[in-house]
Each structure stands twice: as C-alpha cells, then as structure tokens.
mmCIF file of C-alpha atoms and ligand atoms in Angstrom:
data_model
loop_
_atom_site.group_PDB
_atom_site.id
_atom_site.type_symbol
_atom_site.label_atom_id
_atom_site.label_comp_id
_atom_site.label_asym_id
_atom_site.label_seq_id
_atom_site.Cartn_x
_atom_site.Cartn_y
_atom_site.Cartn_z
ATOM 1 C CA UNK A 433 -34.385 -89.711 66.452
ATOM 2 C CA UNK A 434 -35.287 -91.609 63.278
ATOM 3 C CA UNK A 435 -32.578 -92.306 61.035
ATOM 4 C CA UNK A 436 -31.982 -90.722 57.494
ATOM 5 C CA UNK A 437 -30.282 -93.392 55.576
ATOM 6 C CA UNK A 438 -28.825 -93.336 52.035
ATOM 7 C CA UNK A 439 -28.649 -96.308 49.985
ATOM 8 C CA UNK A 440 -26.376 -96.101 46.581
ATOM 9 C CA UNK A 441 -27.000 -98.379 43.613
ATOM 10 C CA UNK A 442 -25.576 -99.051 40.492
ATOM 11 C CA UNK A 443 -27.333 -100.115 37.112
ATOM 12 C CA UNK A 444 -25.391 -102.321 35.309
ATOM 13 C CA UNK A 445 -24.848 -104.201 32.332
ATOM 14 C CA UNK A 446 -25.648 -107.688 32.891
ATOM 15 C CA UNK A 447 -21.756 -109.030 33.111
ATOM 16 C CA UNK A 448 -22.863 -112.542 32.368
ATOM 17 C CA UNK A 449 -23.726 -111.913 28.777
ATOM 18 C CA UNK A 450 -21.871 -108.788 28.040
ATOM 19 C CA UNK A 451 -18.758 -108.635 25.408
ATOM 20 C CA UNK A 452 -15.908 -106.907 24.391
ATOM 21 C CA UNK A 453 -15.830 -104.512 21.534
ATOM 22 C CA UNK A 454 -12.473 -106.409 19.785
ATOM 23 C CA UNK A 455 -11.739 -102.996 18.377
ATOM 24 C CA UNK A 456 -12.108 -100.523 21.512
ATOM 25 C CA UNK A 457 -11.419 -102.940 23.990
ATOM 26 C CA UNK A 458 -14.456 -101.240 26.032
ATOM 27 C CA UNK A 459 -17.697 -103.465 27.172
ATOM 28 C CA UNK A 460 -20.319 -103.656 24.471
ATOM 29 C CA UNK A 461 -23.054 -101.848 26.686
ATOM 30 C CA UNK A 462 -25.993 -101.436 23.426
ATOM 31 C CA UNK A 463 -28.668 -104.290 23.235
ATOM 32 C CA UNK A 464 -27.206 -106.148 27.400
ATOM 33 C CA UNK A 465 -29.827 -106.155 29.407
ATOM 34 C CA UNK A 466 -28.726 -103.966 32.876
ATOM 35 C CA UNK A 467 -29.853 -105.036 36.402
ATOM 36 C CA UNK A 468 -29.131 -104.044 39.854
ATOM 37 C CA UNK A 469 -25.832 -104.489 40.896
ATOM 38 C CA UNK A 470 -26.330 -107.474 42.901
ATOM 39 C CA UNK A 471 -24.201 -106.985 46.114
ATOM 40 C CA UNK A 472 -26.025 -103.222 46.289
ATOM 41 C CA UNK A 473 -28.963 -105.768 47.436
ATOM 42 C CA UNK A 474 -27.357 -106.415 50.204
ATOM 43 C CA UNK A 475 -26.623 -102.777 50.906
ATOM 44 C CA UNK A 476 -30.683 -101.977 50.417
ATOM 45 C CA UNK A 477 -30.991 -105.265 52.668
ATOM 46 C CA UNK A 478 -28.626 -103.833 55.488
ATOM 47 C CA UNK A 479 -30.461 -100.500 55.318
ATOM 48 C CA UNK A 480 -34.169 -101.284 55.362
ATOM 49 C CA UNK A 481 -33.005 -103.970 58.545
ATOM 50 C CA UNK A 482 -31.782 -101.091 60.348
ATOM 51 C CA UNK A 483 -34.908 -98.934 59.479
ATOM 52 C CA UNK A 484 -37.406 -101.647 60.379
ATOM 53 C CA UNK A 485 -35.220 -101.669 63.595
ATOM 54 C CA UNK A 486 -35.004 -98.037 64.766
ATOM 55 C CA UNK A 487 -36.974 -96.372 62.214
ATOM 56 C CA UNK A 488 -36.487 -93.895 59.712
ATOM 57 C CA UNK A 489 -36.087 -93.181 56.242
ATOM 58 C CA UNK A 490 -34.055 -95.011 53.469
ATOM 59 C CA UNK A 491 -33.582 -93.277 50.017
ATOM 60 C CA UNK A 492 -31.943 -94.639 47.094
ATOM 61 C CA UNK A 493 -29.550 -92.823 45.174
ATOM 62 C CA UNK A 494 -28.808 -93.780 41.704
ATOM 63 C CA UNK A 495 -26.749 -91.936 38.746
ATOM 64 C CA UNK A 496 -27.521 -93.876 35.781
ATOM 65 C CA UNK A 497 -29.577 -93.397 32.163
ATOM 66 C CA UNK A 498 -33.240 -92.883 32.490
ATOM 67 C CA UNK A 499 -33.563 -97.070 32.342
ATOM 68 C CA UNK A 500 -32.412 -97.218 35.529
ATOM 69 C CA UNK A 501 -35.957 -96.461 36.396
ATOM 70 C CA UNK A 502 -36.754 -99.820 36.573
ATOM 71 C CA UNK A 503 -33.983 -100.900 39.686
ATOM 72 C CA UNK A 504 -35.250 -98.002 41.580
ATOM 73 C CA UNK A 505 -38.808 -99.430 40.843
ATOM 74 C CA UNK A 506 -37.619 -102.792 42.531
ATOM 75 C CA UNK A 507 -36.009 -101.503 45.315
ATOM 76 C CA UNK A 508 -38.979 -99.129 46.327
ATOM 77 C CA UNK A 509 -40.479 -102.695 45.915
ATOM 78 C CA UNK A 510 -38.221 -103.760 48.957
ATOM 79 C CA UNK A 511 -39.268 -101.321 50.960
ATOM 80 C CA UNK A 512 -37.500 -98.063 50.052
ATOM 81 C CA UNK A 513 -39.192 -95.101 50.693
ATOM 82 C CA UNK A 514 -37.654 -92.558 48.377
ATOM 83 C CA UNK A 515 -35.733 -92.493 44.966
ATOM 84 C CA UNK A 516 -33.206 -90.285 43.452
ATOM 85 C CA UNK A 517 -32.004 -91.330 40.275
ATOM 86 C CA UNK A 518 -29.356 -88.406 38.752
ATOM 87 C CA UNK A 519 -29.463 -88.876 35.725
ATOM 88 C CA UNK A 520 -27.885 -86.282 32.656
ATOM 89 C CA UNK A 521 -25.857 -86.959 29.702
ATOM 90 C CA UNK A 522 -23.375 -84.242 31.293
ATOM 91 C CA UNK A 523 -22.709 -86.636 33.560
ATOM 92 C CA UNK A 524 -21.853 -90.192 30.995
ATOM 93 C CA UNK A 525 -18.372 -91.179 30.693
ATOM 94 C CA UNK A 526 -17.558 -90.552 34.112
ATOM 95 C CA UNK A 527 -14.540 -92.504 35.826
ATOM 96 C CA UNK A 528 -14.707 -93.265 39.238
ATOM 97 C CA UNK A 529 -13.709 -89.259 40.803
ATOM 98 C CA UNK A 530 -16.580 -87.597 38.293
ATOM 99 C CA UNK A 531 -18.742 -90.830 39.626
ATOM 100 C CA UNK A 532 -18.164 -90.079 43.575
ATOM 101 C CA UNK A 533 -17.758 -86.193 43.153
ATOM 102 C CA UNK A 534 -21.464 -86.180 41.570
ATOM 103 C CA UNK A 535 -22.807 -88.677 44.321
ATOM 104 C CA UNK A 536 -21.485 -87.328 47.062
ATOM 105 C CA UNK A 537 -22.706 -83.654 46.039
ATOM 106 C CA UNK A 538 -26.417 -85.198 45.479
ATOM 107 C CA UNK A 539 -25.795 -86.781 48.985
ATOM 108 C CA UNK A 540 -24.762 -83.343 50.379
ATOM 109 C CA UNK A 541 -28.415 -81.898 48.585
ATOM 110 C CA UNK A 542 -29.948 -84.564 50.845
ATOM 111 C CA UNK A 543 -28.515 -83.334 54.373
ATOM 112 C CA UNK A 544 -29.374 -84.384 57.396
ATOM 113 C CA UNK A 545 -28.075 -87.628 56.742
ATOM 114 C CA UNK A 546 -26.885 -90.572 59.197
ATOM 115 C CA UNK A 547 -25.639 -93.714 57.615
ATOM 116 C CA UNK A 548 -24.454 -94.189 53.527
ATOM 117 C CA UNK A 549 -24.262 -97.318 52.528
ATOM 118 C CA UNK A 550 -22.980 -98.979 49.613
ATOM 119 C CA UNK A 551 -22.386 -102.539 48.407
ATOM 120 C CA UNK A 552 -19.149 -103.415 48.447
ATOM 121 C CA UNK A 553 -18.104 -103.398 44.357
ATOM 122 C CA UNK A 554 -19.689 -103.582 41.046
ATOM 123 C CA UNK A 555 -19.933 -106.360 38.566
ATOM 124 C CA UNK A 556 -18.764 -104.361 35.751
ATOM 125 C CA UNK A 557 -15.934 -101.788 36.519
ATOM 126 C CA UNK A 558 -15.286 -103.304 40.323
ATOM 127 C CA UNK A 559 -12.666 -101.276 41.151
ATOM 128 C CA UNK A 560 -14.261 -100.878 44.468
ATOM 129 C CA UNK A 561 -13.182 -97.066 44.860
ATOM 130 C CA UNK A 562 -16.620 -95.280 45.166
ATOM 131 C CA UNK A 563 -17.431 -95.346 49.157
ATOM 132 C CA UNK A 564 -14.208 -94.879 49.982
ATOM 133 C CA UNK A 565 -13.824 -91.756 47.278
ATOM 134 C CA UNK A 566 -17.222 -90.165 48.247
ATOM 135 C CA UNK A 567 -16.671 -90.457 52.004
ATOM 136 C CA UNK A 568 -13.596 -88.744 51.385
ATOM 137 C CA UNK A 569 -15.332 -86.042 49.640
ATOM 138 C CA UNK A 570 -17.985 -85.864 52.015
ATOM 139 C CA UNK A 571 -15.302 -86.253 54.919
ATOM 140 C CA UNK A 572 -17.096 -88.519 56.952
ATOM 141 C CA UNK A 573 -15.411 -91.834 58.386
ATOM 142 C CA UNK A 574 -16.214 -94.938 56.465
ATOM 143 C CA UNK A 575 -15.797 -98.681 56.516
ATOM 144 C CA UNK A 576 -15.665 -101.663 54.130
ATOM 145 C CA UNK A 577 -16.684 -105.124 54.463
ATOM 146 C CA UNK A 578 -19.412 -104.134 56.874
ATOM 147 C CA UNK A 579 -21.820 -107.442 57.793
ATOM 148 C CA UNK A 580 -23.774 -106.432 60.726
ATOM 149 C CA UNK A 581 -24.826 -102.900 62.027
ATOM 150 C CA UNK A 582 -26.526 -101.226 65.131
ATOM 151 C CA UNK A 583 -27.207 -98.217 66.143
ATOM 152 C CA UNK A 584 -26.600 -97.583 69.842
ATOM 153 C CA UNK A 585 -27.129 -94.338 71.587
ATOM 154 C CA UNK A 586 -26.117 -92.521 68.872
ATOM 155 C CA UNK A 587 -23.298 -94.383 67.613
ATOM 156 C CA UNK A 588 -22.949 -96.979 64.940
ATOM 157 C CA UNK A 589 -21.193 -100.354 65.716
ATOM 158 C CA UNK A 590 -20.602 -102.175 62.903
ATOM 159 C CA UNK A 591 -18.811 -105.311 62.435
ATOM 160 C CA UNK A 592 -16.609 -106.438 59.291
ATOM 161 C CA UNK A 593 -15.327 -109.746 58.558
ATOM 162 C CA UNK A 594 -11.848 -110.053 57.352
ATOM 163 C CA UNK A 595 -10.092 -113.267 55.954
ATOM 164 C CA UNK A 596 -9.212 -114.633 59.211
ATOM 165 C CA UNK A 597 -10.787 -112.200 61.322
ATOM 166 C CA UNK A 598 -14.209 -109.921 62.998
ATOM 167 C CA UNK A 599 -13.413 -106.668 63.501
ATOM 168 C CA UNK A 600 -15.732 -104.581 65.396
ATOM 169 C CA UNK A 601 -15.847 -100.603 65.204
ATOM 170 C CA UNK A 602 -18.074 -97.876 66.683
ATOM 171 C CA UNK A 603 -18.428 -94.726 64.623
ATOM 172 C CA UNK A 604 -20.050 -91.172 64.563
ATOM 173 C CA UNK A 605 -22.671 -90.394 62.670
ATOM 174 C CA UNK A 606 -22.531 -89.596 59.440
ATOM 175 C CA UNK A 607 -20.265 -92.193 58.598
ATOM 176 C CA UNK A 608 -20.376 -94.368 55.393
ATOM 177 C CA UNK A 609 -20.404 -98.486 55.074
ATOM 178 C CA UNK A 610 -19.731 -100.634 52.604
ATOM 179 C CA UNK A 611 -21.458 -103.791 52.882
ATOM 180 C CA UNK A 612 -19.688 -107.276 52.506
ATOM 181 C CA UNK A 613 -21.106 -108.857 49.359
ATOM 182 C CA UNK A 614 -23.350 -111.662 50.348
ATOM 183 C CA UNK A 615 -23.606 -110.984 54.084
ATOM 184 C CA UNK A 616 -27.702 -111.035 54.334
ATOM 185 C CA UNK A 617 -30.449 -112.304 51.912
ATOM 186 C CA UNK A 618 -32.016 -109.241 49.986
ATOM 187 C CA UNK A 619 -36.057 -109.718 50.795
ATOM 188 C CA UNK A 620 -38.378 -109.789 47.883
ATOM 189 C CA UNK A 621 -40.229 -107.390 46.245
ATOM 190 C CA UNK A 622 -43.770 -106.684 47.850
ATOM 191 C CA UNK A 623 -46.573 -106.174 45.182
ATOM 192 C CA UNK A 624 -47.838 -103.380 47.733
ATOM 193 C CA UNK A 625 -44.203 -101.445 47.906
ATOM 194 C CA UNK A 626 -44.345 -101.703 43.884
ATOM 195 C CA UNK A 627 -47.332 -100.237 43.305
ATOM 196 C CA UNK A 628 -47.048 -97.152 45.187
ATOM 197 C CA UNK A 629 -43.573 -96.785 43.093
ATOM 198 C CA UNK A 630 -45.711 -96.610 40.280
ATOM 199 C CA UNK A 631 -49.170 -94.865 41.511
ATOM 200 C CA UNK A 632 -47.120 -92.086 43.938
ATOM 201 C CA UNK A 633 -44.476 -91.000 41.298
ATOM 202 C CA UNK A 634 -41.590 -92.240 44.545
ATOM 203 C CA UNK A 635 -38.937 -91.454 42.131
ATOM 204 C CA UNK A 636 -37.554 -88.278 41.465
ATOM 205 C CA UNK A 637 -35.159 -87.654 38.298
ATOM 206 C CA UNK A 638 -32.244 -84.968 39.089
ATOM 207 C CA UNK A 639 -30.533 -83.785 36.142
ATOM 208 C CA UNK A 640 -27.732 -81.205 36.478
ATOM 209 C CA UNK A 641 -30.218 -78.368 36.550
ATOM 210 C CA UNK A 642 -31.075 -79.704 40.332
ATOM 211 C CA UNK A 643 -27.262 -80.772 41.296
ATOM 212 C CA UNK A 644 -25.951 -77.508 39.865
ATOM 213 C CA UNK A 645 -22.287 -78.823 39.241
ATOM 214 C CA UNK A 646 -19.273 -77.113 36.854
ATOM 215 C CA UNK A 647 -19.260 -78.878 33.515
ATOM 216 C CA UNK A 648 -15.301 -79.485 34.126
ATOM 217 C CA UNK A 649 -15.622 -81.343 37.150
ATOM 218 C CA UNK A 650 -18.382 -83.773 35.875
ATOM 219 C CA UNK A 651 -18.586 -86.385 33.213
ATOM 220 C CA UNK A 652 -15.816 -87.115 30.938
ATOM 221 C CA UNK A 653 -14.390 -83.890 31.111
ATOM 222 C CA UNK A 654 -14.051 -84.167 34.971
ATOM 223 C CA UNK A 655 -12.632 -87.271 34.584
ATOM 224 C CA UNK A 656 -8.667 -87.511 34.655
ATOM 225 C CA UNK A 657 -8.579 -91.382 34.218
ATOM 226 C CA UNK A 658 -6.991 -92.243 30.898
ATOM 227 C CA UNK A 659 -7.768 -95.935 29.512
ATOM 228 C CA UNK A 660 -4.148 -96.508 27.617
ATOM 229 C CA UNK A 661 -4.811 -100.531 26.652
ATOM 230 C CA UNK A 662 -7.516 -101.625 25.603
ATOM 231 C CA UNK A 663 -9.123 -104.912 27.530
ATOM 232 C CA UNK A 664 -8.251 -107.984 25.336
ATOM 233 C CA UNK A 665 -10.218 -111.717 25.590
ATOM 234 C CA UNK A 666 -6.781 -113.570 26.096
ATOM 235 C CA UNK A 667 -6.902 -116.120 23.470
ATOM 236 C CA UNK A 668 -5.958 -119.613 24.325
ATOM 237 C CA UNK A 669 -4.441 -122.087 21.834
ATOM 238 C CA UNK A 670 -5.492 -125.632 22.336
ATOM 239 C CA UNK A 671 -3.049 -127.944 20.862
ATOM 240 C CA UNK A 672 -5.690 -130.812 21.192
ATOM 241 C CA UNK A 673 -3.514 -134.232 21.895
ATOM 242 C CA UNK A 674 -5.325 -137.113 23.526
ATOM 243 C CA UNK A 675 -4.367 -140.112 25.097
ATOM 244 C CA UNK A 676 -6.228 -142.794 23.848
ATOM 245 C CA UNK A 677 -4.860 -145.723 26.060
ATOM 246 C CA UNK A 678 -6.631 -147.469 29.399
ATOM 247 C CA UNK A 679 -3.742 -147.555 31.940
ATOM 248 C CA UNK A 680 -3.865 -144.482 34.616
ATOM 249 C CA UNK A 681 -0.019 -145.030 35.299
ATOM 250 C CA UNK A 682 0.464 -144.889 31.596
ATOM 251 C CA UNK A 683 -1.519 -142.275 31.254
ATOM 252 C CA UNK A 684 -0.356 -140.252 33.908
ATOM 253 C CA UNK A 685 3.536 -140.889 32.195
ATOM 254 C CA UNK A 686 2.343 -139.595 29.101
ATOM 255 C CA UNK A 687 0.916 -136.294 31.003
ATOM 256 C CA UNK A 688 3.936 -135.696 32.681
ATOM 257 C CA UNK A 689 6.335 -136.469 29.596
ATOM 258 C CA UNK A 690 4.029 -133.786 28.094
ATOM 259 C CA UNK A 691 4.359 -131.201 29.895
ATOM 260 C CA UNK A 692 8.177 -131.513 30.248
ATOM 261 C CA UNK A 693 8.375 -132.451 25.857
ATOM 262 C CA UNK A 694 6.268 -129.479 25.008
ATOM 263 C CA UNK A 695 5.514 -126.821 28.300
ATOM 264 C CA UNK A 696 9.087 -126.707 29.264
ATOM 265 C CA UNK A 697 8.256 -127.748 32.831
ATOM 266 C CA UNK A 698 11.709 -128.877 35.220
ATOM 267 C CA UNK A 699 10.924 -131.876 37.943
ATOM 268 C CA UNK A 700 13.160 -130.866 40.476
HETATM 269 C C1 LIG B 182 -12.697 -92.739 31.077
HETATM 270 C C2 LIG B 182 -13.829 -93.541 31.658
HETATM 271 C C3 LIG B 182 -15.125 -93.383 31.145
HETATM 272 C C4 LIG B 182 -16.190 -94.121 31.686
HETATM 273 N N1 LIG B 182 -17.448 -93.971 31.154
HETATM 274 C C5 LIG B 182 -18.488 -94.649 31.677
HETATM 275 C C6 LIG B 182 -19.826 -94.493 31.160
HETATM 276 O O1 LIG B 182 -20.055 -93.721 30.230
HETATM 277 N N2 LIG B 182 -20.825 -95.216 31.737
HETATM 278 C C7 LIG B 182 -20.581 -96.061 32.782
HETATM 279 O O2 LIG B 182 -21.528 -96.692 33.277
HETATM 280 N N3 LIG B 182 -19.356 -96.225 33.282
HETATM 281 C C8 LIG B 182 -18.303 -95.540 32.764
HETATM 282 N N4 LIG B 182 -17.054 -95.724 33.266
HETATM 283 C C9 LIG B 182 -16.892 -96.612 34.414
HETATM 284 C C10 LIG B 182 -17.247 -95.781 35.657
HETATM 285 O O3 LIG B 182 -16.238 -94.868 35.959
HETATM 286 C C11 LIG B 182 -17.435 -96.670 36.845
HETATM 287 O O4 LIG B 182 -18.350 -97.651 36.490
HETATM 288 C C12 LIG B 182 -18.008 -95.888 38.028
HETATM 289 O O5 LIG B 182 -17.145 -94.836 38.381
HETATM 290 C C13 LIG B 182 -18.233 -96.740 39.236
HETATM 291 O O6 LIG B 182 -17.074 -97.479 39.515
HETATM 292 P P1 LIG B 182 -17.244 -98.994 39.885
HETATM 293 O O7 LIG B 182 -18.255 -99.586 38.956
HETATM 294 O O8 LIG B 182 -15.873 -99.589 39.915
HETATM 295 O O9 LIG B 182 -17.885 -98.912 41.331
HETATM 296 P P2 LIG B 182 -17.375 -99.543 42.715
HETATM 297 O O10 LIG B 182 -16.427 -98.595 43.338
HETATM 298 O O11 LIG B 182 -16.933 -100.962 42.537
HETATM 299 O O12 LIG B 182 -18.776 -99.485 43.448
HETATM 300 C C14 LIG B 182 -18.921 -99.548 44.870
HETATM 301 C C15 LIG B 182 -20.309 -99.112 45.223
HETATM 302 O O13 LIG B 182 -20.506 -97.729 44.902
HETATM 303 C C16 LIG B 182 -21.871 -97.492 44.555
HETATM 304 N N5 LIG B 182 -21.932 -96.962 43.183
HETATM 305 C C17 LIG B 182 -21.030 -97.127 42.197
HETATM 306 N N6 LIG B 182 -21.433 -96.466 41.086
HETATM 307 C C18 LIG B 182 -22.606 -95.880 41.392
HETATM 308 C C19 LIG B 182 -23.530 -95.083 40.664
HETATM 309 N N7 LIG B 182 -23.305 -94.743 39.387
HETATM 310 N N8 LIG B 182 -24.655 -94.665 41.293
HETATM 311 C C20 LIG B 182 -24.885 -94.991 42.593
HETATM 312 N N9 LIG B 182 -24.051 -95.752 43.330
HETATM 313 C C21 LIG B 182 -22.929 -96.191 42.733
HETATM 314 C C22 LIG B 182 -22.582 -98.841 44.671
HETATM 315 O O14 LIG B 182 -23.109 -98.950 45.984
HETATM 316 C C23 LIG B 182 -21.432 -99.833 44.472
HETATM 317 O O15 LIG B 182 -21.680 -101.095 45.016
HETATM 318 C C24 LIG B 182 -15.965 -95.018 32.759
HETATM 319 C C25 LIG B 182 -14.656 -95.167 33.266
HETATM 320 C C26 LIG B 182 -13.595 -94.431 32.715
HETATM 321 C C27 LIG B 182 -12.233 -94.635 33.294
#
C-alpha cells in the first residue's frame, strides 16, 4: 500500500536579523524577511526519501499568513506533491495548544494517514512542544530525534540518536516523528517540481470555513499561555581596561589580579 505522509512546516521570521520590541519584549515580526524553518527541511527530506522508497504521497501542512505561500512553493519544488497551508486571522496569536489543536484537526480532515513528521524545533519560539502536543491530540504514538526511517511490513522502524546513544523503535502506523535537526541534506529545488506549483494551483488555502473549529478553542482566545515578562536583550557593561605590556606571565598576573580586585573571584 502506498504511503500517505504528512509533512508540517513552519514559516518563520528570519531569527538571524530579527529584534526585540524594547517595549513589548515580543519579536519585531513587520519588515523580517520569513523562511522555512530550516530543520522542517530535513523533515520534507526524511519524507520524500521514504516516498521515493515505497511510494506514496507527501503533503505539506502549513498554518501561517498567506506569505507562507512562497515555502510551500519551495517545498512542492522538492518534490512534494500536495500543499495545505491553513491560514485565517482566527487562528494568529496562537500559543503552542491553539497551534497543535488546529494542526492536528487539519491532519484529522486529511485521514487515511501513515507517518507525520515534523522537524524537530523552530528557530523562533523553539519550545519544541508541537509533535509531541498534536500526537497527543491525535493519539497516535510519536518519537523525537528520529534520523533514519523504514517501513517494514507494515511497521515503522525508526532510529533516534541520543547523546551517547542509538535507539531503535518499531511503531504502528499512524505514528508521528520528529526528525533530528541536521540528520540528512534537504535536496534542491527542481525547476520542473516548481513550475507545476505554480501552473497546477498544488496549493490549497484552508481558512476556518474548511477546518470548521469553535472560535474559543483557536487563536488567542484558545490559547491559555500567558507571557508575564517580557524578553529583555541582557545588557552587558564593558568596563574596557587593557593591558598594554609584552610579558605573557605579566600579563596573565594582571588578568588574574583582575578578576580577584574587581569580579570578586576566590583561588581556592
Ligand atoms: C500568547 C501567545 C501568542 C502567540 N502569537 C503568535 C502569533 O501571532 N504568530 C506566531 O507565529 N506565533 C505566535 N506565538 C508563538 C506560537 O505559539 C508558536 O510559534 C507555535 O505554537 C509553534 O511553537 P514552536 O515555534 O515552539 O514550535 P516547535 O514545537 O518548536 O515546532 C516543532 C515542529 O512543529 C511543526 N510546526 C510548528 N508550528 C507549526 C505551524 N504553525 N505549522 C505547521 N507546522 C508547525 C514544525 O514541523 C516544527 O519543526 C504565540 C505564543 C504565545 C504564547
């Protein structure tokens, strides 16, 4: 049986260059250019390996504003076959539960399913909570740190590696994997994949009209999380003394007499 796989991907704010509103303390989102998160690469990566290998389907899911467009664009570029991208102001200011509530009730809409897979965090919130939060809603087993996968009579195997350690599991289908960041080399974009994203309208756009969820449960309002302190830049004084002599013992003396004159620090 071909497989139905399910590929989530985040649009995000381009983390190198974003800043912090001093005022809010949020992440100054207007005018930053957003990309795909990069470790959901490697999730597309994983999943268009495993189609190539024992065929099937792989649709991307995305719940982002209507620029998000553009990510879905590149990964139908991949190889992706289909594109979802929900997309609603009902559902902006979501925290993570609104996030994986939504997702995993557009993944239900999208039944039969196999494998879910998702990258393994984000480069902007990377709390790291949405597989594990949307398996749980969808109550299928799930697993994080994923670097290899098969699919062997019916059951997954998939292998994580741990700090000191490779962990192999088998699991039912559907089950939902988090893939370790860097743990294959996302292919590039084919001009042939691109084009029919743009000539065979390959992306659809859900809004909550097609999701049909309660106000209350999406969106800010479904979203319990509370943000009491704000995220400050730490500032760091620099006191700016130099030590203008040649001698590295001297030097070294002067370092040390430094830290134990001004920083308080005890040589035991
Ligand atoms: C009160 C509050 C309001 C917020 N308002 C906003 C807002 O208006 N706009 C905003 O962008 N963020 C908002 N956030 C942040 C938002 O909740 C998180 O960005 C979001 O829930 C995903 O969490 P994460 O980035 O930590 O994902 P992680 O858990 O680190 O992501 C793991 C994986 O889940 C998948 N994934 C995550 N998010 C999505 C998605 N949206 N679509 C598809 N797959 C996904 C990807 O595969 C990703 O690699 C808000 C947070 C709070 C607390």
């Amino acid at each position: 049986m071909p497989l139905n796989i399910i590929v989530c991907i985040k649009w995000v704010p381009n983390t190198q260059i974003v800043n912090i509103d001093p005022n809010t303390g949020t992440l100054i989102r207007e005018g930053v250019p957003s990309i795909i998160n990069p470790h959901d690469l490697n999730a597309v990566e994983m999943a268009l390996r495993l189609k190539e290998k024992y065929g099937g389907v792989v649709t991307a899911v995305s719940m982002a504003p209507m620029s998000a467009k553009t990510g879905l664009e590149f990964v139908i570029g991949m190889g992706v076959d289909r594109a979802i991208l929900v997309s609603d102001r009902v559902f902006a200011g979501a925290d993570t539960l609104a996030t994986s509530y939504t997702l995993s009730k557009v993944i239900e809409k999208l039944r039969p399913f196999d494998i879910l897979i998702f990258g393994q965090e984000t480069i902007d919130s990377s709390t790291a909570h949405i597989g594990a939060q949307t398996a749980s809603w969808l109550r299928v087993p799930y697993l994080y740190y994923v670097v290899d996968v098969e699919y062997i009579n019916g059951v997954v195997r998939a292998t994580r590696r741990l700090e000191k350690k490779i962990e192999v599991y088998e699991l039912p289908t559907p089950c939902l994997l988090a893939v370790a960041m860097k743990s294959n080399e996302p292919r590039p974009v084919k001009l042939s994949h691109k084009l029919r994203a743009k000539m065979e309208n390959v992306i659809e756009v859900w809004t909550n009209n097609e999701v049909g969820l309660k106000r209350e449960c999406i969106g800010l309002r479904g979203s319990p999380t509370v943000v009491e302190k704000c995220i400050v830049t730490p500032s760091v004084p620099r006191k700016k003394q130099r030590f203008d002599g040649q001698d590295v013992r001297e030097a070294v003396k002067w370092l040390v007499d430094r830290l134990i004159e001004d920083e308080g620090l005890k040589i035991i």
